[in-house]
Short mmCIF file of C-alpha atoms in Angstrom, two decimals:
data_model
loop_
_atom_site.label_atom_id
_atom_site.label_comp_id
_atom_site.label_asym_id
_atom_site.label_seq_id
_atom_site.Cartn_x
_atom_site.Cartn_y
_atom_site.Cartn_z
CA MET A 1 9.82 19.28 9.17
CA ARG A 2 8.35 16.32 11.04
CA ASP A 3 7.19 13.27 9.10
CA VAL A 4 3.41 13.19 9.35
CA ALA A 5 1.21 10.49 7.81
CA VAL A 6 -2.38 9.50 7.33
CA VAL A 7 -2.60 6.21 9.22
CA SER A 8 -6.34 5.58 9.12
CA PHE A 9 -9.46 6.65 7.21
CA ALA A 10 -13.15 5.82 7.44
CA GLN A 11 -16.31 7.19 5.84
CA SER A 12 -20.05 6.66 5.96
CA PRO A 13 -22.09 5.47 3.01
CA HIS A 14 -23.17 8.70 1.31
CA VAL A 15 -26.86 9.04 0.58
CA ARG A 16 -29.26 11.67 -0.77
CA ARG A 17 -31.22 11.73 2.45
CA GLU A 18 -30.40 10.26 5.86
CA GLN A 19 -33.95 9.91 7.14
CA ASN A 20 -33.30 8.52 10.58
CA ARG A 21 -29.89 9.74 11.75
CA ASN A 22 -28.80 13.24 12.69
CA GLU A 23 -25.30 14.56 11.92
CA VAL A 24 -23.81 13.20 15.15
CA GLU A 25 -25.34 9.77 14.62
CA ILE A 26 -23.87 9.66 11.09
CA LEU A 27 -20.49 10.74 12.44
CA MET A 28 -20.03 8.56 15.54
CA PRO A 29 -19.61 5.14 13.88
CA VAL A 30 -17.20 6.68 11.36
CA VAL A 31 -14.96 8.12 14.08
CA ARG A 32 -15.09 4.81 15.97
CA GLU A 33 -14.07 2.92 12.84
CA ALA A 34 -11.18 5.28 12.05
CA ARG A 35 -9.91 5.01 15.62
CA GLU A 36 -10.18 1.22 15.74
CA ARG A 37 -8.46 0.87 12.38
CA SER A 38 -5.59 3.08 13.58
CA GLY A 39 -4.97 1.12 16.76
CA ILE A 40 -4.61 4.46 18.55
CA ALA A 41 -6.81 4.69 21.64
CA HIS A 42 -9.04 7.69 22.31
CA ASP A 43 -6.84 8.93 25.17
CA GLU A 44 -3.73 8.69 22.96
CA ILE A 45 -5.11 11.26 20.50
CA ASP A 46 -3.47 14.61 21.24
CA PHE A 47 -5.62 16.89 19.07
CA VAL A 48 -9.08 16.82 17.51
CA CYS A 49 -10.08 19.06 14.60
CA SER A 50 -13.33 19.12 12.64
CA GLY A 51 -14.85 20.73 9.58
CA SER A 52 -18.58 21.38 9.28
CA THR A 53 -20.99 24.26 8.77
CA ASP A 54 -23.70 25.56 11.03
CA TYR A 55 -25.60 26.73 7.95
CA LEU A 56 -26.65 23.15 7.15
CA ALA A 57 -28.07 22.54 10.62
CA GLY A 58 -29.53 26.06 10.67
CA GLN A 59 -28.26 26.94 14.12
CA SER A 60 -25.11 28.47 15.54
CA PHE A 61 -22.49 26.26 17.22
CA ALA A 62 -24.06 23.14 15.70
CA PHE A 63 -20.55 21.66 15.48
CA VAL A 64 -20.40 21.36 19.28
CA ALA A 65 -22.91 18.51 19.04
CA GLY A 66 -20.38 16.68 16.87
CA LEU A 67 -17.73 17.14 19.53
CA ASP A 68 -20.06 15.71 22.16
CA GLY A 69 -20.53 12.73 19.88
CA ILE A 70 -16.82 11.88 19.69
CA GLY A 71 -16.31 12.18 23.45
CA ALA A 72 -14.89 15.35 24.98
CA TRP A 73 -14.40 14.06 28.54
CA PRO A 74 -11.78 14.04 30.00
CA PRO A 75 -11.12 17.40 28.29
CA VAL A 76 -9.50 17.24 24.85
CA SER A 77 -7.48 19.75 22.84
CA GLU A 78 -9.85 20.67 20.05
CA SER A 79 -10.51 23.04 17.17
CA HIS A 80 -13.10 23.50 14.43
CA VAL A 81 -13.09 25.12 11.01
CA GLU A 82 -16.21 26.32 9.19
CA MET A 83 -14.68 24.67 6.13
CA ASP A 84 -14.24 21.29 4.55
CA GLY A 85 -12.50 18.77 6.80
CA ALA A 86 -9.47 18.94 4.46
CA TRP A 87 -8.69 22.32 6.05
CA ALA A 88 -9.19 20.81 9.50
CA LEU A 89 -6.55 18.26 8.47
CA TYR A 90 -4.27 21.14 7.43
CA GLU A 91 -4.69 22.73 10.87
CA ALA A 92 -3.93 19.42 12.57
CA TRP A 93 -0.84 18.97 10.35
CA VAL A 94 0.41 22.44 11.42
CA LYS A 95 -0.27 21.59 15.07
CA ILE A 96 1.81 18.41 14.73
CA GLN A 97 4.58 20.27 12.85
CA MET A 98 4.70 22.80 15.72
CA GLY A 99 5.30 19.94 18.16
CA TYR A 100 2.04 20.43 20.07
CA ALA A 101 0.72 17.00 19.10
CA ASP A 102 1.94 13.64 17.78
CA THR A 103 -1.47 12.34 16.79
CA ALA A 104 -4.70 13.95 15.61
CA LEU A 105 -8.25 12.93 14.80
CA VAL A 106 -9.73 14.92 11.92
CA TYR A 107 -13.34 14.64 10.83
CA GLY A 108 -15.87 16.32 8.60
CA PHE A 109 -19.62 15.91 8.40
CA GLY A 110 -22.54 17.39 6.55
CA LYS A 111 -26.24 16.67 6.38
CA SER A 112 -27.49 18.84 3.52
CA SER A 113 -30.83 17.15 2.94
CA PRO A 114 -33.01 19.20 5.35
CA GLY A 115 -32.54 22.45 3.36
CA ASP A 116 -32.25 23.71 -0.21
CA LEU A 117 -28.47 23.32 -0.54
CA PRO A 118 -27.90 25.38 -3.71
CA GLU A 119 -29.74 28.27 -2.04
CA VAL A 120 -27.94 27.82 1.30
CA MET A 121 -24.66 28.11 -0.63
CA ALA A 122 -25.61 31.65 -1.68
CA LEU A 123 -24.98 32.62 1.95
CA GLN A 124 -21.24 32.06 1.55
CA LEU A 125 -21.04 34.95 -0.94
CA ASP A 126 -20.38 38.67 -0.44
CA PRO A 127 -23.33 39.77 1.74
CA TYR A 128 -23.73 43.18 0.06
CA VAL A 129 -23.51 42.70 -3.69
CA LEU A 130 -23.95 38.95 -4.25
CA THR A 131 -26.08 37.19 -1.62
CA PRO A 132 -29.02 39.68 -1.97
CA LEU A 133 -29.37 38.47 -5.58
CA TRP A 134 -29.51 34.82 -4.37
CA PRO A 135 -27.31 33.25 -7.07
CA ASP A 136 -27.55 29.57 -6.15
CA ALA A 137 -24.48 27.30 -6.30
CA VAL A 138 -25.47 25.75 -9.65
CA SER A 139 -25.93 29.17 -11.28
CA MET A 140 -22.54 30.35 -10.00
CA ALA A 141 -20.88 27.24 -11.42
CA ALA A 142 -22.78 27.70 -14.70
CA LEU A 143 -21.30 31.21 -15.10
CA GLN A 144 -17.84 29.66 -14.84
CA ALA A 145 -18.68 26.77 -17.18
CA ARG A 146 -19.95 29.11 -19.91
CA LYS A 147 -16.84 31.26 -19.64
CA CYS A 148 -14.68 28.13 -20.11
CA LEU A 149 -16.81 26.97 -23.07
CA ASP A 150 -16.80 30.43 -24.71
CA GLU A 151 -13.03 30.66 -24.45
CA GLY A 152 -12.44 27.15 -25.79
CA VAL A 153 -10.83 25.88 -22.58
CA LEU A 154 -13.08 22.81 -22.68
CA THR A 155 -16.16 21.43 -24.45
CA GLU A 156 -19.49 20.03 -23.31
CA ALA A 157 -18.28 16.65 -24.56
CA ASP A 158 -15.22 16.90 -22.27
CA MET A 159 -17.55 17.63 -19.38
CA ALA A 160 -19.82 14.67 -20.14
CA ALA A 161 -16.77 12.41 -20.44
CA VAL A 162 -15.68 13.41 -16.91
CA ALA A 163 -19.14 12.60 -15.51
CA ALA A 164 -19.21 9.22 -17.25
CA ARG A 165 -15.68 8.32 -16.12
CA ASP A 166 -16.21 9.28 -12.47
CA ARG A 167 -19.58 7.60 -12.11
CA ARG A 168 -18.24 4.42 -13.70
CA HIS A 169 -15.30 4.45 -11.31
CA ALA A 170 -17.85 4.79 -8.50
CA GLU A 171 -19.29 1.36 -9.35
CA SER A 172 -16.46 -0.19 -7.32
CA ASN A 173 -16.84 2.27 -4.43
CA PRO A 174 -19.25 0.87 -1.82
CA PHE A 175 -19.67 4.31 -0.23
CA ALA A 176 -20.61 6.20 -3.42
CA GLN A 177 -24.08 7.62 -3.99
CA VAL A 178 -24.23 7.91 -7.79
CA LYS A 179 -22.85 4.83 -9.55
CA GLY A 180 -22.74 4.03 -13.21
CA SER A 181 -23.37 6.29 -16.16
CA ALA A 182 -24.82 6.39 -19.62
CA ASP A 183 -22.39 7.11 -22.44
CA PRO A 184 -21.30 10.75 -22.84
CA GLU A 185 -23.34 11.03 -26.07
CA ALA A 186 -26.50 10.05 -24.21
CA LEU A 187 -25.70 12.47 -21.38
CA LEU A 188 -25.35 15.32 -23.87
CA ALA A 189 -28.82 14.57 -25.25
CA GLU A 190 -30.34 15.48 -21.86
CA PRO A 191 -31.82 18.98 -21.39
CA THR A 192 -29.88 21.63 -19.49
CA LEU A 193 -30.53 22.24 -15.80
CA VAL A 194 -29.06 25.75 -15.47
CA SER A 195 -27.65 26.31 -18.94
CA PRO A 196 -24.96 25.41 -19.89
CA LEU A 197 -24.90 22.82 -17.06
CA ARG A 198 -26.81 19.56 -17.27
CA LYS A 199 -27.68 17.34 -14.35
CA HIS A 200 -24.64 15.10 -14.93
CA ASP A 201 -22.35 18.15 -14.63
CA CYS A 202 -23.40 18.67 -11.02
CA ALA A 203 -22.36 16.68 -7.96
CA PRO A 204 -25.24 15.06 -6.09
CA ILE A 205 -26.52 16.46 -2.81
CA SER A 206 -25.28 14.08 -0.13
CA ASP A 207 -25.47 13.37 3.60
CA GLY A 208 -22.31 11.84 5.03
CA ALA A 209 -19.22 11.96 7.21
CA ALA A 210 -15.55 10.97 7.15
CA ALA A 211 -12.64 10.75 9.59
CA VAL A 212 -8.87 10.58 9.25
CA ILE A 213 -6.19 9.85 11.87
CA LEU A 214 -2.83 11.58 11.49
CA ALA A 215 0.30 10.44 13.30
CA ALA A 216 3.91 11.66 13.34
CA ASP A 217 7.24 9.88 13.05
CA ASP A 218 7.60 6.71 15.13
CA VAL A 219 3.95 6.67 16.19
CA ALA A 220 2.93 6.39 12.55
CA ARG A 221 5.50 3.66 11.90
CA ARG A 222 4.33 1.74 14.99
CA VAL A 223 0.60 1.75 14.20
CA CYS A 224 0.62 1.51 10.40
CA GLU A 225 2.40 -0.98 8.15
CA ARG A 226 2.53 1.48 5.23
CA PRO A 227 1.67 5.02 6.30
CA ALA A 228 0.69 7.61 3.67
CA TRP A 229 3.37 10.20 4.41
CA ILE A 230 2.37 13.79 3.63
CA SER A 231 5.31 15.11 1.61
CA GLY A 232 3.64 18.44 0.84
CA ILE A 233 0.42 20.26 1.67
CA HIS A 234 -0.61 23.81 0.78
CA HIS A 235 -3.72 25.93 0.30
CA ILE A 236 -4.41 29.29 -1.35
CA VAL A 237 -7.50 31.50 -1.51
CA GLU A 238 -8.52 33.84 -4.35
CA PRO A 239 -10.77 36.93 -4.17
CA GLN A 240 -14.34 36.25 -3.08
CA ASP A 241 -15.93 38.10 -6.01
CA PRO A 242 -15.87 35.82 -9.08
CA GLY A 243 -15.69 38.95 -11.27
CA LEU A 244 -12.18 39.56 -9.95
CA ARG A 245 -10.84 36.15 -10.96
CA ASP A 246 -9.83 34.37 -14.14
CA LEU A 247 -12.58 31.75 -14.10
CA THR A 248 -11.00 29.71 -16.91
CA ARG A 249 -8.13 28.42 -14.76
CA SER A 250 -7.43 27.73 -11.11
CA ARG A 251 -4.54 29.97 -10.20
CA SER A 252 -4.72 29.05 -6.52
CA THR A 253 -4.48 25.34 -7.34
CA GLU A 254 -1.50 26.00 -9.62
CA ILE A 255 0.33 27.80 -6.79
CA ALA A 256 -0.68 25.26 -4.14
CA ALA A 257 0.40 22.37 -6.41
CA ASP A 258 3.77 24.01 -6.92
CA LYS A 259 4.30 24.65 -3.19
CA ALA A 260 3.17 21.11 -2.30
CA GLY A 261 5.61 19.66 -4.85
CA VAL A 262 3.16 17.81 -7.10
CA GLY A 263 5.60 17.97 -10.03
CA ALA A 264 8.53 16.51 -8.08
CA GLY A 265 7.60 12.93 -9.00
CA THR A 266 5.13 10.73 -10.84
CA VAL A 267 1.53 10.78 -9.62
CA ASP A 268 -0.13 7.35 -9.60
CA VAL A 269 -3.52 8.51 -8.37
CA ALA A 270 -5.16 11.93 -8.07
CA GLU A 271 -8.35 12.46 -6.11
CA ILE A 272 -9.92 15.75 -7.23
CA HIS A 273 -12.72 17.56 -5.42
CA GLY A 274 -14.63 18.98 -8.38
CA PRO A 275 -18.31 19.54 -7.53
CA PHE A 276 -18.92 20.32 -11.23
CA THR A 277 -17.47 18.54 -14.27
CA HIS A 278 -15.79 21.63 -15.74
CA GLN A 279 -14.15 22.32 -12.38
CA GLU A 280 -12.64 18.86 -12.34
CA ILE A 281 -11.10 19.56 -15.76
CA LEU A 282 -9.70 22.91 -14.59
CA ILE A 283 -8.15 21.28 -11.51
CA GLU A 284 -6.68 18.41 -13.51
CA LYS A 285 -4.94 21.01 -15.70
CA ALA A 286 -3.84 23.13 -12.74
CA LEU A 287 -2.25 20.11 -11.07
CA GLY A 288 -0.32 19.41 -14.27
CA LEU A 289 -1.30 15.73 -14.33
CA GLY A 290 -0.18 13.51 -17.20
CA PRO A 291 -1.84 10.52 -18.88
CA ASP A 292 -0.23 8.07 -16.41
CA THR A 293 -2.29 9.38 -13.49
CA THR A 294 -5.56 7.65 -12.60
CA VAL A 295 -8.00 10.44 -11.74
CA ASN A 296 -10.73 9.87 -9.18
CA PRO A 297 -10.75 6.06 -8.89
CA SER A 298 -13.32 6.58 -6.10
CA GLY A 299 -15.66 8.50 -8.40
CA GLY A 300 -14.79 11.84 -6.82
CA ALA A 301 -17.28 14.45 -5.72
CA LEU A 302 -19.47 13.74 -8.76
CA ALA A 303 -20.29 10.36 -7.17
CA ALA A 304 -20.81 11.66 -3.61
CA ASN A 305 -20.47 15.20 -2.32
CA PRO A 306 -21.19 15.49 1.41
CA MET A 307 -20.64 19.15 2.28
CA MET A 308 -17.58 19.96 4.42
CA THR A 309 -16.45 16.36 3.94
CA ALA A 310 -15.87 15.61 0.24
CA GLY A 311 -12.42 17.26 0.32
CA LEU A 312 -11.32 15.27 3.37
CA ILE A 313 -12.57 12.12 1.63
CA ARG A 314 -10.23 12.87 -1.30
CA ILE A 315 -7.28 12.85 1.14
CA GLY A 316 -8.54 9.63 2.73
CA GLU A 317 -9.07 7.91 -0.62
CA ALA A 318 -5.64 8.99 -1.91
CA ALA A 319 -4.02 7.81 1.35
CA ARG A 320 -5.87 4.49 1.30
CA ARG A 321 -4.28 3.60 -2.03
CA ILE A 322 -0.82 4.07 -0.59
CA GLN A 323 -1.69 2.03 2.50
CA ASP A 324 -2.99 -0.89 0.42
CA GLY A 325 0.14 -0.78 -1.75
CA SER A 326 -1.68 -0.07 -5.02
CA ALA A 327 -0.06 3.38 -5.38
CA GLY A 328 3.32 4.84 -4.51
CA ARG A 329 2.60 8.55 -4.75
CA THR A 330 -0.81 10.25 -4.77
CA VAL A 331 -2.29 13.74 -4.85
CA ALA A 332 -5.49 14.88 -3.14
CA HIS A 333 -7.28 18.17 -3.82
CA ALA A 334 -10.03 19.98 -1.92
CA THR A 335 -12.00 23.07 -2.90
CA SER A 336 -14.18 25.60 -1.13
CA GLY A 337 -16.18 28.69 -2.07
CA PRO A 338 -17.87 29.62 -5.35
CA CYS A 339 -16.19 28.76 -8.68
CA LEU A 340 -13.11 27.13 -7.10
CA GLN A 341 -12.32 30.13 -4.88
CA GLN A 342 -10.05 28.30 -2.44
CA ASN A 343 -8.01 25.19 -3.08
CA LEU A 344 -5.87 22.78 -1.06
CA VAL A 345 -3.37 20.30 -2.48
CA CYS A 346 -1.90 17.41 -0.49
CA VAL A 347 0.84 15.10 -1.81
CA MET A 348 1.31 11.71 -0.13
CA GLU A 349 3.80 8.89 -0.66
CA GLY A 350 4.71 5.44 0.62
CA ARG A 351 8.28 4.96 1.83
CA MET B 1 -42.75 25.21 48.13
CA PRO B 2 -43.63 23.10 45.05
CA ASP B 3 -41.99 19.69 44.70
CA PRO B 4 -39.58 20.05 41.75
CA THR B 5 -39.77 16.31 40.99
CA GLN B 6 -43.50 16.56 40.31
CA PRO B 7 -45.06 17.96 37.11
CA THR B 8 -46.56 21.39 37.60
CA GLU B 9 -50.14 22.29 36.92
CA THR B 10 -49.26 24.82 34.26
CA THR B 11 -50.09 23.92 30.67
CA GLU B 12 -48.38 26.94 29.15
CA ALA B 13 -45.41 26.00 26.98
CA LEU B 14 -42.20 27.97 27.36
CA VAL B 15 -41.56 29.81 24.10
CA ALA B 16 -38.53 31.86 23.07
CA PRO B 17 -38.04 33.59 19.74
CA HIS B 18 -35.19 32.24 17.60
CA SER B 19 -34.11 34.76 15.00
CA LEU B 20 -31.70 33.24 12.49
CA ARG B 21 -30.12 36.51 11.39
CA TYR B 22 -27.63 39.14 12.39
CA THR B 23 -29.71 41.31 14.67
CA TYR B 24 -27.43 44.32 14.32
CA LYS B 25 -26.58 46.84 11.64
CA ARG B 26 -23.10 47.51 10.35
CA SER B 27 -21.50 50.17 8.22
CA VAL B 28 -20.53 49.21 4.68
CA GLY B 29 -17.45 51.45 4.90
CA PRO B 30 -16.15 54.42 2.89
CA ILE B 31 -15.90 52.79 -0.56
CA MET B 32 -18.91 50.47 -0.74
CA GLY B 33 -20.84 53.23 1.05
CA LYS B 34 -20.26 55.49 -1.97
CA PHE B 35 -21.35 52.65 -4.29
CA PHE B 36 -24.62 52.16 -2.44
CA THR B 37 -25.26 55.91 -2.14
CA ALA B 38 -24.80 56.18 -5.91
CA LEU B 39 -27.24 53.29 -6.45
CA ARG B 40 -29.84 55.19 -4.44
CA GLU B 41 -29.30 58.11 -6.82
CA GLY B 42 -29.66 55.82 -9.84
CA ARG B 43 -25.94 55.91 -10.70
CA LEU B 44 -23.13 53.36 -10.83
CA VAL B 45 -19.58 53.97 -9.67
CA GLY B 46 -16.37 51.94 -9.46
CA VAL B 47 -13.01 52.42 -7.80
CA ARG B 48 -9.63 52.88 -9.48
CA ARG B 49 -7.16 50.08 -8.74
CA SER B 50 -3.38 50.23 -8.26
CA ASP B 51 -2.80 49.50 -11.96
CA GLY B 52 -5.21 52.24 -13.09
CA SER B 53 -8.02 49.87 -14.07
CA VAL B 54 -11.53 50.31 -12.65
CA MET B 55 -13.24 47.73 -10.41
CA CYS B 56 -17.00 47.49 -9.99
CA PRO B 57 -18.40 46.55 -7.53
CA PRO B 58 -15.71 48.57 -5.74
CA LYS B 59 -13.73 47.27 -2.79
CA GLU B 60 -11.67 49.12 -0.21
CA TYR B 61 -8.47 47.28 -1.06
CA ASP B 62 -6.89 46.11 -4.29
CA PRO B 63 -7.30 42.32 -4.52
CA GLU B 64 -3.86 41.91 -6.11
CA THR B 65 -1.69 44.47 -4.32
CA ALA B 66 -3.70 44.99 -1.10
CA ALA B 67 -3.24 48.77 -1.54
CA ALA B 68 -5.94 50.97 -0.01
CA LEU B 69 -8.11 52.45 -2.78
CA SER B 70 -9.92 55.80 -2.77
CA GLU B 71 -10.57 57.27 -6.26
CA MET B 72 -14.18 56.71 -7.31
CA VAL B 73 -14.99 56.63 -11.04
CA ASP B 74 -18.42 57.29 -12.59
CA LEU B 75 -19.65 54.46 -14.83
CA GLY B 76 -22.48 54.03 -17.31
CA ASP B 77 -25.51 51.92 -16.45
CA SER B 78 -25.06 49.85 -19.64
CA GLY B 79 -22.47 47.23 -20.32
CA VAL B 80 -21.51 43.93 -21.90
CA VAL B 81 -22.34 40.40 -20.74
CA THR B 82 -19.07 38.48 -20.22
CA THR B 83 -20.73 35.19 -19.19
CA TRP B 84 -24.22 34.05 -18.24
CA ALA B 85 -26.28 31.18 -16.80
CA TRP B 86 -29.89 30.55 -17.78
CA VAL B 87 -32.21 29.92 -14.82
CA LYS B 88 -35.31 28.13 -16.11
CA THR B 89 -37.08 27.81 -12.79
CA PRO B 90 -36.27 30.68 -10.43
CA ARG B 91 -36.30 30.15 -6.68
CA ALA B 92 -38.60 32.37 -4.61
CA LYS B 93 -35.84 34.72 -3.40
CA GLN B 94 -34.25 35.22 -6.83
CA PRO B 95 -34.61 38.60 -8.58
CA LEU B 96 -37.24 37.62 -11.18
CA ASP B 97 -40.23 35.30 -10.98
CA HIS B 98 -39.84 34.02 -14.55
CA ALA B 99 -36.92 32.46 -16.43
CA PHE B 100 -33.92 34.80 -16.51
CA ALA B 101 -30.13 34.84 -16.73
CA TYR B 102 -27.56 35.49 -14.07
CA ALA B 103 -24.75 37.30 -15.84
CA LEU B 104 -21.42 38.92 -15.22
CA ILE B 105 -21.77 42.40 -16.74
CA GLN B 106 -18.82 44.65 -17.50
CA LEU B 107 -20.22 48.17 -17.23
CA ASP B 108 -19.07 50.86 -19.63
CA GLY B 109 -15.94 52.35 -18.07
CA ALA B 110 -15.21 49.34 -15.82
CA ASP B 111 -12.58 46.61 -16.23
CA THR B 112 -14.17 43.97 -13.99
CA PRO B 113 -17.70 42.58 -14.23
CA LEU B 114 -20.58 42.82 -11.77
CA LEU B 115 -23.07 40.01 -11.14
CA HIS B 116 -26.74 40.72 -11.75
CA ALA B 117 -29.87 39.32 -13.39
CA VAL B 118 -30.79 39.86 -17.05
CA ASP B 119 -34.45 39.78 -18.06
CA ALA B 120 -34.15 38.58 -21.66
CA GLY B 121 -37.43 36.68 -22.04
CA SER B 122 -35.88 33.56 -23.48
CA GLU B 123 -32.52 31.82 -23.53
CA SER B 124 -32.25 32.37 -27.29
CA HIS B 125 -32.06 36.14 -26.64
CA MET B 126 -28.94 35.72 -24.49
CA SER B 127 -25.39 35.70 -25.81
CA THR B 128 -21.94 36.45 -24.50
CA GLY B 129 -20.93 39.94 -25.62
CA MET B 130 -24.51 41.27 -25.83
CA ARG B 131 -25.20 44.77 -24.50
CA VAL B 132 -27.50 45.22 -21.52
CA LYS B 133 -28.85 48.23 -19.63
CA ALA B 134 -29.91 48.58 -15.98
CA ARG B 135 -33.64 48.65 -15.21
CA TRP B 136 -33.82 50.86 -12.12
CA LYS B 137 -36.48 50.61 -9.46
CA ASP B 138 -38.51 53.75 -8.83
CA GLU B 139 -38.06 53.51 -5.06
CA ARG B 140 -34.35 53.15 -4.28
CA VAL B 141 -32.83 52.59 -0.85
CA GLY B 142 -29.09 52.16 -1.47
CA HIS B 143 -29.05 48.41 -2.11
CA ILE B 144 -27.84 46.19 -4.97
CA THR B 145 -31.49 45.41 -5.73
CA ASP B 146 -32.12 49.11 -6.52
CA ILE B 147 -31.33 47.74 -9.96
CA ALA B 148 -34.31 45.44 -10.55
CA CYS B 149 -32.34 43.67 -13.27
CA PHE B 150 -30.62 44.42 -16.56
CA GLU B 151 -32.37 44.12 -19.93
CA PRO B 152 -31.12 43.69 -23.49
CA ALA B 153 -30.10 47.00 -25.06
CA GLU B 154 -29.46 48.15 -28.61
CA GLU B 155 -25.90 48.37 -29.91
CA GLY B 156 -24.49 51.70 -28.81
CA ALA B 157 -27.01 52.10 -25.98
#
């Protein structure tokens, strides 16, 4: 295996509605910042990979506009996934492992505000037996939350505590959208949104972008004082139909965490991509984290959840804490699909 | 020959239709095809999995073993709610125009639940484990919405 590290990370401020900038205009300054911070010039980047979804822009091949924005002349080696940018990072990592590249630019972007995001998310479901019933993303998550509550896997108080913790952590994150929280008791006094979920259980709808630069071996050592070396990365998908899955645990995260080697050492920081409070609890359990791990110091997806980007941000945030010396070993998680269908786990360390 | 650098006299805008949909039809295949045919007839069917259990909605392949599946099993149109979410304010495209529940419903004879809507009137009438029965549409076309929704049913129904 080649040694591959995150050497640079940048993100936009995440907001409920970017009135005046389109997706490309949100993305361009972020890519420029990530590149400048890495010290790797545009023409030294061997591979470019992005994560976004045409369903937000409402037109096919919308991601090509993003590629125009980062500069595709002279021709670049490029790929795109209709997934969170965390999976674009996985593809870039494979490309580097295969020896086809030494450096890669990975980015994700999503402007959800023009549409009704929970309804748009129904389009990712089985087109024959699920989408025609239009179960929005909050309703799907609520089915999972009630199952967990019924079976005693977690309580509503646990869920409110996660929301309060993350949104308090977000107070020190200049890029976060939702900062600060009332006490869990006060949150629980609020009415339900889609029962059993309350507003605080749901990630905000966000517009935003993020970019990461990967580099291998000596390139990483040359450009970065303390690279965040990826010691393990893995992803697993479960069946699309939520009726075919055990919704009270995340089997795919458990397997991915094992394959990525989460348990091989202490975890100083974990950045979890849980768009709903109960999902964050399920992932924390699936990763096998102990009390010594600080979970979501950035505030996580509950503080800002730009579609196709919030998973990549978890990797960037977990890497950043190695680069600044505040953590020795970190874990980042990304999720995709309804009710935690697909999960990616990335372990990083300073050396 | 008109000068291409000069604006033309025409005031008619160029218009092209943009249809944001798959403009083709596709087959649903041998297993889901039987499921949708049964729906049109007002019946529900599942498929037997590798371990002998019954999956509904049916799929062509076993999600655990990837084995091809073929044996269809007749199911009742009543079942048990295994989890539910209460939608206070339905969106326009959702199955009912008043507050309802999305629920996973394990049909009698099936081992996996199906997602559908339950018209229970109020949240206080919903509970995990309650029995529900399909409310069929009169005009059926072989679509999941041939079941308008499920509704609370008596014990033993």
